[in-house]
XYZ file of C-alpha atoms in Angstrom:
319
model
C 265.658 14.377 157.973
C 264.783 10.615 156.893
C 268.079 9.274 158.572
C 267.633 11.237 161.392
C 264.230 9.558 162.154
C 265.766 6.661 161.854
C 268.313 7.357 164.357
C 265.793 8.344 166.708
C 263.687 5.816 165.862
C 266.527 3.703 167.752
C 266.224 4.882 171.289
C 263.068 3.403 172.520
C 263.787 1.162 175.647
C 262.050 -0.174 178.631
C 264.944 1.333 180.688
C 263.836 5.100 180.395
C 267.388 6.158 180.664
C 269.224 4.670 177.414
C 266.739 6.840 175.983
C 266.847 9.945 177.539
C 270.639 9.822 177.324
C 270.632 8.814 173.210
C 267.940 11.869 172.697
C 270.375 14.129 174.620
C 273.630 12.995 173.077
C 270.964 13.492 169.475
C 270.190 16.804 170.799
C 273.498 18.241 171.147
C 273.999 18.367 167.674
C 276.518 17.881 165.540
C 277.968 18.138 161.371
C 276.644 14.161 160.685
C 279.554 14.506 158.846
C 279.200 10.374 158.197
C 275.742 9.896 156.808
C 276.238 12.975 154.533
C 279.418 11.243 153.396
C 276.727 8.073 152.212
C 274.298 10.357 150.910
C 276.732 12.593 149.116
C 278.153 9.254 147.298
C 275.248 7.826 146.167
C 274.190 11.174 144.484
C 277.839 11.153 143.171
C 276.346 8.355 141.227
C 273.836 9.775 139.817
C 271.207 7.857 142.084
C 268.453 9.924 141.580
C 266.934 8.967 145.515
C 268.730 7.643 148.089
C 267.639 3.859 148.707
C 265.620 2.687 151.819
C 268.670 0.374 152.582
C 271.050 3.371 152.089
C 269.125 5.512 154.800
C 269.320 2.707 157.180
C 272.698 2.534 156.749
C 273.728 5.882 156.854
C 271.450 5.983 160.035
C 273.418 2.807 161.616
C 276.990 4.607 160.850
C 275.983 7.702 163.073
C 274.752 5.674 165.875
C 278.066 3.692 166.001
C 279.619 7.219 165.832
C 277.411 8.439 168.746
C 278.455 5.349 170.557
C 282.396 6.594 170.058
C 281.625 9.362 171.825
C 279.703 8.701 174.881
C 282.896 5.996 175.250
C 285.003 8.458 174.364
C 284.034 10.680 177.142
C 284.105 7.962 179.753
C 287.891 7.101 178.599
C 288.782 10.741 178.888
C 286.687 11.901 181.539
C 285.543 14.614 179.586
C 283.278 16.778 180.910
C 282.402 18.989 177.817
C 280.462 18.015 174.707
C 279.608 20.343 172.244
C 279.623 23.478 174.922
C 277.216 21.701 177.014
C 277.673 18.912 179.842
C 278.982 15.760 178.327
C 276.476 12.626 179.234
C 279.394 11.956 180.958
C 279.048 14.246 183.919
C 275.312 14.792 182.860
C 274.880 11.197 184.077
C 277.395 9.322 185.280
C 280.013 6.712 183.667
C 277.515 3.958 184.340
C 274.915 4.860 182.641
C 276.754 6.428 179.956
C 278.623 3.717 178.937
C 275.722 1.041 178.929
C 274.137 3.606 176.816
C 276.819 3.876 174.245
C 276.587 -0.413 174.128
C 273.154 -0.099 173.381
C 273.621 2.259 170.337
C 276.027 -0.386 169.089
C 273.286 -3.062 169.387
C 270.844 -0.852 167.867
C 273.065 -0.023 165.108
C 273.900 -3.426 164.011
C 270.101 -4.054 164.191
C 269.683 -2.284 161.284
C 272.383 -3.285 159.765
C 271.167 -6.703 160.233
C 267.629 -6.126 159.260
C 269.018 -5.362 155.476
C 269.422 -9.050 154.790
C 272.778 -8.053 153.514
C 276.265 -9.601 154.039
C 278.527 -7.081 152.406
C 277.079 -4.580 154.531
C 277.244 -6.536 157.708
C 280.946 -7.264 156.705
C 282.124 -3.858 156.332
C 280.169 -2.543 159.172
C 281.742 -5.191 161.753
C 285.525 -4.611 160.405
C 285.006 -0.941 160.520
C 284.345 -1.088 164.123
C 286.843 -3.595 164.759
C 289.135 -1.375 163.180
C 287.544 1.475 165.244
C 288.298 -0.380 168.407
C 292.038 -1.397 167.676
C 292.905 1.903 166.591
C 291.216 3.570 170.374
C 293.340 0.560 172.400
C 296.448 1.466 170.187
C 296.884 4.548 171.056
C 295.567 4.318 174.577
C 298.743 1.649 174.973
C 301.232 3.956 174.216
C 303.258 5.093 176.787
C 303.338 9.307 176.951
C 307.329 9.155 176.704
C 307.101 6.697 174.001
C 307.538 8.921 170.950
C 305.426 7.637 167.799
C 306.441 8.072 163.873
C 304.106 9.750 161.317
C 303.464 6.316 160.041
C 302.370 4.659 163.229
C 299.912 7.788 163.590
C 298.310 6.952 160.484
C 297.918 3.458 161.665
C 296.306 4.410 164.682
C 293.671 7.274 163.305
C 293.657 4.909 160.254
C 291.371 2.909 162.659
C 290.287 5.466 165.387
C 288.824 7.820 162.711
C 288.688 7.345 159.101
C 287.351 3.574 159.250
C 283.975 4.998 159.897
C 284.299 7.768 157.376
C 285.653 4.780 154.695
C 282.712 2.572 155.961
C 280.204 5.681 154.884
C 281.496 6.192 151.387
C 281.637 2.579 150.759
C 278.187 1.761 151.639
C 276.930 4.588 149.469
C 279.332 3.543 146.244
C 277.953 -0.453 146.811
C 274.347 0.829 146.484
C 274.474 3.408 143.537
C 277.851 2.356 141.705
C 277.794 0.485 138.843
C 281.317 -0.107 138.691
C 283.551 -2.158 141.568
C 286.425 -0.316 141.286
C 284.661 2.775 142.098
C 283.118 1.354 145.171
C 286.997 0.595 146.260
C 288.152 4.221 144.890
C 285.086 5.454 147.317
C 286.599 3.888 150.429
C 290.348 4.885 149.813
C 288.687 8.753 149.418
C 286.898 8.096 152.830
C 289.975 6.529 154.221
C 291.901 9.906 153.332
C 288.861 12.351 154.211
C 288.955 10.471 157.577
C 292.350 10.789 157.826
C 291.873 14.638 157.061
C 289.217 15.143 159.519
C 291.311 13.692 162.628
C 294.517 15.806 161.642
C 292.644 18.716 161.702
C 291.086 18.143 164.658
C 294.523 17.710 166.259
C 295.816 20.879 164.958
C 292.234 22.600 166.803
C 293.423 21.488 169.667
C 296.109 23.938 169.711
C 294.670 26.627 167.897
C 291.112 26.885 168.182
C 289.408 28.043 171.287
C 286.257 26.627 173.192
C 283.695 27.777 171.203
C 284.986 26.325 167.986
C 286.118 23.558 169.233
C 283.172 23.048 171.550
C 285.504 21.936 174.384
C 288.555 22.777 176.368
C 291.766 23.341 174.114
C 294.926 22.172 174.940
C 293.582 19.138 176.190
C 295.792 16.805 173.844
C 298.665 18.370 174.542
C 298.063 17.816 178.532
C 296.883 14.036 178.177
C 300.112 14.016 175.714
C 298.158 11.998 173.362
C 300.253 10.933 170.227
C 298.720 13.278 167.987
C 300.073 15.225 164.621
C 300.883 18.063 166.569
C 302.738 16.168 169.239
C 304.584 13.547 167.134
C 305.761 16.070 164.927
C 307.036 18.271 167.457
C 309.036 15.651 168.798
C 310.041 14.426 165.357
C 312.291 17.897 165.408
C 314.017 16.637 168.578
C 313.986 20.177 170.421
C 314.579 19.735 173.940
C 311.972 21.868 174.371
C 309.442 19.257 173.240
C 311.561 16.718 175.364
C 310.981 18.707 178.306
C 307.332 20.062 178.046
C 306.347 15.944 177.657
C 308.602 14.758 180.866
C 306.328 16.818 182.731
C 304.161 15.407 185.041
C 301.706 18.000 185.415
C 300.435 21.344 183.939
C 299.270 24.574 184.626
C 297.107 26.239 182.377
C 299.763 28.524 182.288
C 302.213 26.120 180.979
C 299.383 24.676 178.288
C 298.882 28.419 177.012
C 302.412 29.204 176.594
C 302.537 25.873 174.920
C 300.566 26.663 172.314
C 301.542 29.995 171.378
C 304.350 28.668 171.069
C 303.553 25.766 168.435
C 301.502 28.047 166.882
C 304.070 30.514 166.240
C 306.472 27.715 165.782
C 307.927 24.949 162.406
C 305.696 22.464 163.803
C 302.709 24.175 162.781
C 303.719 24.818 159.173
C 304.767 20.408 159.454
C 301.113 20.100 160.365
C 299.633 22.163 157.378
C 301.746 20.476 155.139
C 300.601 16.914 155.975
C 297.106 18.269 155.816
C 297.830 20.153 152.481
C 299.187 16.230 151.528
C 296.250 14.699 152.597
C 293.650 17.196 150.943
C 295.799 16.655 147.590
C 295.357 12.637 147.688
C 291.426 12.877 148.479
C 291.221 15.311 145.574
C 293.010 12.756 143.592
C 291.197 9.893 144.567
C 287.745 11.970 143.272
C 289.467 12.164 139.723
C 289.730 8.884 139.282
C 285.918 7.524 139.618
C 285.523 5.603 136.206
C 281.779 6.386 136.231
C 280.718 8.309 132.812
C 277.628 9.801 134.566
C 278.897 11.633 137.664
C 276.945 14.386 139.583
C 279.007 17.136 139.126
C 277.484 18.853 141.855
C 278.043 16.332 144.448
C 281.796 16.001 143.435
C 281.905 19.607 144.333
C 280.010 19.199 147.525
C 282.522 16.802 148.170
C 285.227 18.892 148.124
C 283.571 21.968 149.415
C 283.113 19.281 152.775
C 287.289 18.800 152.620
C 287.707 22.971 152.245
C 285.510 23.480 155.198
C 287.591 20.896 157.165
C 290.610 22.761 156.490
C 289.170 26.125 156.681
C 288.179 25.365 160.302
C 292.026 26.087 160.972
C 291.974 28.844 158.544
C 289.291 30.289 161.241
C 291.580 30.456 164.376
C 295.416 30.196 163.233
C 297.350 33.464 162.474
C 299.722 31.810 160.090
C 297.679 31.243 156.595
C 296.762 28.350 155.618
């Protein structure tokens, strides 16, 4: 509740519609997956109450995030957010996208306003990161085909650099010991990672509701996601043909997926995941820290089991 005042605490301006667009995008909703990830870490550590600074922080992260998406949806002309009308097509690209630059500001207003370098430091090379990683994969060609470990590069950046950025800040306020704050941002690194392969295997399995948008969408843009790469890591001509393609029906998109679904490629996906879940897990066992909350460790990993079981929800292959 505190960070979320401070969020909206952030979208006063004398032009009435950077507002009314930041309390929409606010509105929609959303998991605020990244300032539980600060809170959840400094509890880890036993802080007893989050600090002022850590709020602040936590509240900057999720306007940079909010920012991400109202670019996002500009980039891919989406016109779906959360099963509503994305600001997007709510408003227009102009507006929208001097809108997401003024979350940015505001963000690294507070950011600035904590008098601290280290956080300052992190918060600009996470969206530096965040930026490269967008532009990277925007520059790849859609006949181009792109190896596991390029992928990770690219949602190394896209994705987890804000989830990293959130568990760091909330080790360097409550940790006592420096190697924990740098165990804390390899686990957000991973739990990013997590998150974005996931959300790549939603896009063929999940419908709108879940997902809160079109499916299939990934697969038509022929982004270099885990499902794609890997599906043209097994060299089927299939695969060859279905991303030659010009155009799609949503015929051809629906096949598509049943297909994948029903399909190797799917069971390559879960195993990366599985892979991924297993090195977060590990990372969590190795905090140094003699006085851990044990509860927060297992909210921790209950947020990694819900991230996976959001497959679990709409695949009929187990997970």
């Amino acid at each position: 509740i505190e960070v979320e005042k401070i969020i909206a605490s952030c979208f006063d301006s004398d032009a009435e519609e950077l507002t009314t667009i930041s309390q929409y995008l606010l509105e929609l909703g959303g998991k605020r997956v990244r300032p539980l990830l600060c809170l959840l870490t400094a509890k880890l550590f036993s802080a007893p109450t989050p600090p002022k600074e850590l709020l602040t922080t936590a509240a900057g992260i999720e306007l940079i995030h909010m920012a991400t998406l109202l670019h996002d949806d500009i980039i891919d002309e989406s016109l779906v957010r959360r099963n509503s009308e994305s600001a997007f097509k709510k408003f227009g690209q102009t507006p929208t996208l001097l809108t997401g630059d003024f979350l940015l500001v505001r963000a690294f207003g507070l950011c600035a306003k904590l008098g601290d370098l280290f956080i300052v430091e992190e918060t600009e090379n996470a969206c530096v990161r965040l930026t490269e990683g967008e532009l990277l994969e925007g520059h790849i060609a859609p006949e181009r085909h792109v190896d596991f470990d390029e992928y990770i590069r690219i949602i190394s950046g896209k994705t987890a650099s804000l989830f990293a950025l959130a568990t760091t800040t909330g080790a360097y306020f409550c940790a006592s010991d420096k190697e924990d704050v740098e165990t804390m941002r390899k686990f957000g690194r991973e739990l990013g990672l997590l998150f974005q392969m996931v959300d790549d295997v939603l896009d063929i399995s999940a419908d709108k509701n879940l997902l809160g948008k079109p499916g299939g969408v990934d697969l038509k843009q022929r982004v270099p996601t885990l499902v794609n790469i890997l599906w043209l890591t097994r060299e089927e001509e299939k695969a060859k043909q279905f991303f030659q393609q010009k155009s799609y029906s949503e015929n051809d998109i629906q096949e598509t997926k049943s297909y994948l679904l029903s399909s190797p490629v799917f069971s390559d996906c879960i195993n990366k995941i599985e892979e991924s879940y297993t090195k977060a897990t590990s990372l969590l066992n190795q905090i140094r820290s003699n006085n851990i909350d044990q509860a927060s460790k297992s909210a921790l990993i209950e947020l990694m089991d819900y991230t996976v079981g959001r497959i679990k929800l709409t695949a009929s292959t187990p997970v």
